[in-house]
Every structure is written in structure tokens, then in C-alpha cells.
């Protein structure tokens, strides 16, 4: 045995004897280094409650010290709730100029999306080479994100053509239930009965509020034409397909950020760069003629709202990607998205008063809040 190893053993024995001495004198602080060749530091435990008599052993205290070490490491990870609040606030703010554009040109959603893609690409062009060449996220993740994003946009757009907007909105608001199924089938994630009750309550609340708003919009208007059975079936499948695509997209972003770091700019730029030639050429009849029409109209109010909508949506998408990457699970991501959807409905309702939102909207709001609080409480409960 070498002299260094012999000294190492004596140092370890001395550490243990000092710890036993402190335990005998009711001191619940173990703050010393163990000379085991790895330079492991056992952190201070003074913030913990008193140690029970049967737990006063070297093994128990070391376990508590390691737990403290993990807690401190967790505190260094990016925080979810600030990102969630920013995502909701920016998402709600972006709906104001967006609705101003729709008020001036009701058929412009795809054109707004095209303008947003161009803005994101032009912003990233000065350092596009670095973003693509020095990628932190592997190509397979970018491919999955692009594919799922295109599927979400394409399925949702076609569903809104086949089905009434009120039915599409109601089916889209079942995203939390879709998220539970996706998590269970693909990721084998299970939720407690209490959490599932919270999910069901949130879903009932948002569907009730959305349906009340849509009914208020269509009251007094002429009845819409009946939907063909084939369009109804295909449209419903497309809405659920878009919800599954969104759930998988959020999961892909979260996994990529957890493995390779929070690279929001890279993810957003590459997603929109590749999506542009995949989504819009087949629907250019809804973009090109409108671009010429806007140029001939030269409506500065409409153009300024378009610029505000593109800018605010760009910031909101960055915040949403950051929130999805930091979210503890898919269901929490979709809860934030559901709350954002409700607040957007509320803002749009106040932008169009009178009339004021119907009673059904406020009833759904109360149910939504109660369901959210119940889910958060159930998620915070320690496992039994």
C-alpha cells in the first residue's frame, strides 16, 4: 500500500469519527469533504428538519446530503413558470393586432402565416450559416419538428374548410385529453385519478366557454349549410390529427432541449426555413393574389397591424418554444396552451363588445379555473 493511499484511509476514518462525534452531540450538520479520490463534497443540511434517532447514521446522512446536492442542481436549471407566464402573456398580446388584420381582411390567416415565416427567415439570415453548420440539435430532431409542424398546419387548415369554425374550436380544445392518451400510448406516462379529474374539468370549462362564444356569434344569423357526412368524418379526424401532431411537436421540442440545450433560435429558424417551401406552394392561390391586393390598396392601418401581428407572434412563438422545452411534462404544456386559448377568447370578446360575453362563457371560465387549480394541486401532491 502506498503512502498516499495509507494517508487517504486515515483521513476518511477521521471524517467518520468527526461525524459520529457531531451526531452524539445532536448536531444535524455534515459539511465536510470525503477523500475518496473523487473530491465529492457533502453539502450542508441545516435547512432540513431534525433527524430522527433511528436515522442518525453515516449512511442516512450521506443520503440526505446527496438529496440536497440534487436539489441545488435542480435550482440551476431554467425555470418553467416564468417561461409559462411569458408565453401566455405574449400569446394573448399577439391576438390583438391579428384580429385587427382579420377585421380588415377576413380571408388573410394563411397570408399572415406566410409573412411570419418570411420575417423569421430574414431575421435569421445574417447568421444562418452558423445556425445550420454549428447545429446543437441533431438533424433527426429538426426533421421531426418540421414534419409535425407541417402536419399540424395542414390538417388544421383543411379541417376549418370542411367543418364549421365552432365545431373545429370545440374539438381542438380537447387537446389535454389527447395529450393524456399520447403520453400513455407512446411514453407510458400514467396520471393519477385526481390529475385526470382536473384534465376533464379544464376541458369541460374551455369547451363550454368556446361554444358559448361561437353560439353568440352565430345567433340571429342565417343557418349554415349542412355538412356532408364525408366532410364531417374527415374533418373530425383532421382536427384530432392536428392535436396529436401538436402534442408530439411539443414533446419533440422538450426532448431536444433537454438533451442538447435550450436552442430556441436554432429550432425556430430551421423549422420555418424548411416549412416555407413545403406548406405554401400548394396554397399559393390564397397568398399571391392577396399580396397584390394589399399592395394596390396601400392601407397603412392594415399594413401596420400586419407588422405588429408578425412581430408579436414571432416573440410569442419563441416564448412558447422555451416554455415547451422547460415544461415538466406534455400535459403541463397543454394546460398552459389551454389557458392561453381561453385568455385569447376573453380578449377577442372584449375587443368586439357590445355585445358582452354570454353567461355560458363566464360559467365555462369558472369551471376552467377550478379545473386548473385542481390539476395543479394534484400534480404537486407527493407520491404515496
XYZ file of N, CA and C in Angstrom, residues 130-231:
306
model
N -24.142 29.861 -39.475
C -23.730 29.377 -38.158
C -24.819 28.512 -37.525
N -26.086 28.943 -37.683
C -27.185 28.174 -37.106
C -27.292 26.780 -37.726
N -27.041 26.704 -39.039
C -27.174 25.419 -39.732
C -25.908 24.575 -39.581
N -24.743 25.224 -39.743
C -23.478 24.477 -39.703
C -23.134 24.017 -38.290
N -23.324 24.900 -37.318
C -22.972 24.581 -35.932
C -24.211 24.202 -35.115
N -25.035 23.365 -35.691
C -26.268 22.958 -35.003
C -25.941 22.263 -33.692
N -26.745 22.571 -32.672
C -26.626 21.835 -31.425
C -27.607 20.681 -31.376
N -28.707 20.812 -32.118
C -29.743 19.778 -32.169
C -29.533 18.933 -33.425
N -29.489 17.606 -33.311
C -29.275 16.746 -34.489
C -30.377 16.901 -35.532
N -30.033 16.548 -36.769
C -30.964 16.699 -37.892
C -32.247 15.893 -37.700
N -32.156 14.726 -37.060
C -33.355 13.894 -36.913
C -34.411 14.595 -36.063
N -33.976 15.379 -35.078
C -34.937 16.128 -34.266
C -35.540 17.272 -35.074
N -34.704 17.967 -35.839
C -35.231 19.046 -36.691
C -36.215 18.491 -37.714
N -35.903 17.331 -38.277
C -36.815 16.720 -39.257
C -38.163 16.389 -38.618
N -38.120 15.850 -37.409
C -39.364 15.517 -36.706
C -40.171 16.779 -36.400
N -39.494 17.843 -35.959
C -40.180 19.092 -35.626
C -40.813 19.706 -36.868
N -40.072 19.715 -37.981
C -40.609 20.269 -39.231
C -41.808 19.457 -39.706
N -41.669 18.140 -39.705
C -42.758 17.274 -40.169
C -44.017 17.469 -39.327
N -43.864 17.465 -38.008
C -45.033 17.608 -37.131
C -45.647 19.004 -37.241
N -44.803 20.021 -37.403
C -45.329 21.375 -37.590
C -46.130 21.508 -38.869
N -45.631 20.915 -39.966
C -46.357 20.949 -41.239
C -47.661 20.163 -41.150
N -47.622 19.020 -40.483
C -48.842 18.231 -40.313
C -49.898 19.005 -39.528
N -49.456 19.673 -38.464
C -50.393 20.454 -37.657
C -51.043 21.559 -38.493
N -50.240 22.323 -39.236
C -50.765 23.431 -40.040
C -51.690 22.933 -41.136
N -51.278 21.880 -41.850
C -52.063 21.373 -42.986
C -53.389 20.777 -42.532
N -53.359 19.926 -41.503
C -54.594 19.279 -41.027
C -55.575 20.296 -40.451
N -55.057 21.233 -39.676
C -55.942 22.232 -39.071
C -56.586 23.123 -40.131
N -55.788 23.551 -41.133
C -56.317 24.421 -42.187
C -57.414 23.719 -42.979
N -57.200 22.459 -43.336
C -58.200 21.733 -44.122
C -59.448 21.433 -43.294
N -59.271 21.178 -41.999
C -60.426 20.919 -41.145
C -61.340 22.133 -41.057
N -60.744 23.330 -41.018
C -61.557 24.557 -40.942
C -62.318 24.822 -42.241
N -61.859 24.208 -43.336
C -62.602 24.320 -44.599
C -63.789 23.357 -44.606
N -63.614 22.169 -44.030
C -64.644 21.136 -44.072
C -65.725 21.324 -42.995
N -65.347 21.871 -41.844
C -66.262 21.942 -40.702
C -66.512 23.384 -40.297
N -67.633 23.649 -39.616
C -67.856 24.982 -39.053
C -66.762 25.326 -38.045
N -66.436 26.606 -37.957
C -65.362 27.041 -37.051
C -65.667 26.685 -35.596
N -66.959 26.765 -35.218
C -67.321 26.467 -33.828
C -67.025 25.012 -33.477
N -67.301 24.089 -34.414
C -67.038 22.675 -34.167
C -65.535 22.406 -34.122
N -64.779 23.050 -35.023
C -63.323 22.884 -35.021
C -62.724 23.363 -33.703
N -63.200 24.516 -33.222
C -62.663 25.061 -31.975
C -62.999 24.155 -30.798
N -64.213 23.617 -30.790
C -64.612 22.748 -29.695
C -63.762 21.470 -29.693
N -63.550 20.876 -30.867
C -62.745 19.653 -30.948
C -61.274 19.937 -30.627
N -60.774 21.103 -31.029
C -59.377 21.452 -30.752
C -59.123 21.601 -29.263
N -60.137 22.017 -28.532
C -59.969 22.238 -27.102
C -59.950 20.937 -26.293
N -60.019 19.797 -26.984
C -59.853 18.511 -26.311
C -58.380 18.094 -26.267
N -57.477 19.065 -26.498
C -56.051 18.732 -26.624
C -55.467 18.123 -25.364
N -55.978 18.482 -24.178
C -55.420 17.904 -22.959
C -55.742 16.418 -22.856
N -56.967 16.047 -23.273
C -57.325 14.629 -23.269
C -56.478 13.876 -24.299
N -56.275 14.494 -25.470
C -55.406 13.890 -26.478
C -53.995 13.733 -25.915
N -53.534 14.728 -25.163
C -52.210 14.659 -24.563
C -52.063 13.505 -23.591
N -53.105 13.250 -22.791
C -53.068 12.125 -21.850
C -52.918 10.812 -22.608
N -53.682 10.661 -23.703
C -53.624 9.425 -24.494
C -52.248 9.266 -25.138
N -51.712 10.360 -25.718
C -50.394 10.306 -26.364
C -49.318 9.929 -25.352
N -49.371 10.555 -24.176
C -48.373 10.264 -23.139
C -48.441 8.796 -22.703
N -49.656 8.259 -22.600
C -49.801 6.874 -22.145
C -49.372 5.877 -23.220
N -49.807 6.109 -24.456
C -49.547 5.144 -25.530
C -48.073 5.154 -25.948
N -47.488 6.358 -26.086
C -46.132 6.459 -26.634
C -45.065 6.474 -25.543
N -45.322 7.248 -24.484
C -44.296 7.429 -23.458
C -44.574 6.653 -22.179
N -45.686 5.876 -22.155
C -46.042 5.061 -20.986
C -46.173 5.889 -19.706
N -46.558 7.152 -19.863
C -46.735 8.038 -18.719
C -48.137 7.867 -18.156
N -48.231 7.671 -16.840
C -49.525 7.487 -16.191
C -49.806 8.658 -15.250
N -51.076 9.024 -15.153
C -51.505 10.108 -14.280
C -52.476 9.579 -13.237
N -52.525 10.271 -12.114
C -53.417 9.844 -11.031
C -54.864 10.174 -11.391
N -55.796 9.544 -10.674
C -57.219 9.816 -10.880
C -57.517 11.286 -10.625
N -56.875 11.865 -9.618
C -57.098 13.277 -9.300
C -56.626 14.183 -10.436
N -55.478 13.866 -11.028
C -54.994 14.653 -12.163
C -55.934 14.527 -13.364
N -56.418 13.319 -13.620
C -57.335 13.117 -14.745
C -58.646 13.863 -14.541
N -59.105 13.939 -13.282
C -60.313 14.730 -12.983
C -60.062 16.206 -13.294
N -58.854 16.694 -12.967
C -58.508 18.072 -13.293
C -58.494 18.311 -14.789
N -57.937 17.349 -15.546
C -57.908 17.459 -17.008
C -59.327 17.519 -17.571
N -60.206 16.641 -17.086
C -61.593 16.610 -17.565
C -62.302 17.921 -17.247
N -62.071 18.471 -16.052
C -62.727 19.719 -15.650
C -62.251 20.889 -16.505
N -60.936 20.966 -16.741
C -60.396 22.020 -17.598
C -60.988 21.931 -19.005
N -61.088 20.714 -19.534
C -61.626 20.515 -20.881
C -63.083 20.945 -20.965
N -63.885 20.565 -19.962
C -65.300 20.972 -19.946
C -65.411 22.487 -19.901
N -64.575 23.133 -19.081
C -64.631 24.585 -18.960
C -64.298 25.304 -20.255
N -63.207 24.921 -20.926
C -62.813 25.616 -22.150
C -63.789 25.331 -23.291
N -64.305 24.100 -23.364
C -65.292 23.779 -24.406
C -66.581 24.556 -24.175
N -67.026 24.654 -22.926
C -68.251 25.398 -22.598
C -68.083 26.874 -22.965
N -66.959 27.473 -22.570
C -66.733 28.891 -22.867
C -66.641 29.133 -24.371
N -65.921 28.258 -25.092
C -65.765 28.423 -26.541
C -67.094 28.272 -27.261
N -67.876 27.266 -26.859
C -69.144 27.025 -27.519
C -70.118 28.174 -27.270
N -70.080 28.732 -26.067
C -70.954 29.867 -25.756
C -70.613 31.074 -26.630
N -69.311 31.324 -26.829
C -68.894 32.440 -27.674
C -69.293 32.215 -29.128
N -69.094 31.001 -29.619
C -69.457 30.719 -31.007
C -70.961 30.805 -31.221
N -71.729 30.342 -30.239
C -73.194 30.424 -30.353
C -73.650 31.869 -30.364
N -72.996 32.707 -29.562
C -73.359 34.121 -29.528
C -73.053 34.800 -30.857
N -71.966 34.389 -31.514
C -71.594 34.982 -32.796
C -72.598 34.636 -33.888
N -73.097 33.390 -33.853
C -73.970 32.921 -34.930
C -75.447 33.135 -34.638
N -75.794 33.612 -33.442
C -77.207 33.823 -33.119
C -77.762 34.947 -33.984
N -78.896 34.710 -34.556
C -79.536 35.703 -35.401
C -79.084 35.640 -36.841
N -78.003 34.923 -37.102
C -77.511 34.789 -38.474
C -78.217 33.642 -39.162
N -78.124 33.625 -40.450
C -78.760 32.545 -41.213
C -78.097 31.224 -40.908
N -78.880 30.164 -40.897
C -78.333 28.836 -40.594
C -77.363 28.425 -41.688
N -76.253 27.875 -41.275
C -75.249 27.451 -42.250
C -75.685 26.158 -42.931
N -75.115 25.941 -44.077
C -75.469 24.748 -44.832
C -75.019 23.510 -44.070
N -75.756 22.430 -44.235
C -75.426 21.194 -43.536
C -74.097 20.642 -44.070
N -73.378 20.004 -43.192
C -72.078 19.447 -43.556
C -72.277 18.028 -44.072
N -71.629 17.721 -45.190
C -71.724 16.377 -45.753
C -71.103 15.382 -44.779
N -71.630 14.156 -44.786
C -71.160 13.130 -43.854
C -69.676 12.854 -44.040
N -69.227 12.814 -45.300
C -67.806 12.540 -45.555
C -66.923 13.680 -45.036
N -67.357 14.931 -45.272
C -66.599 16.080 -44.779
C -66.564 16.105 -43.257
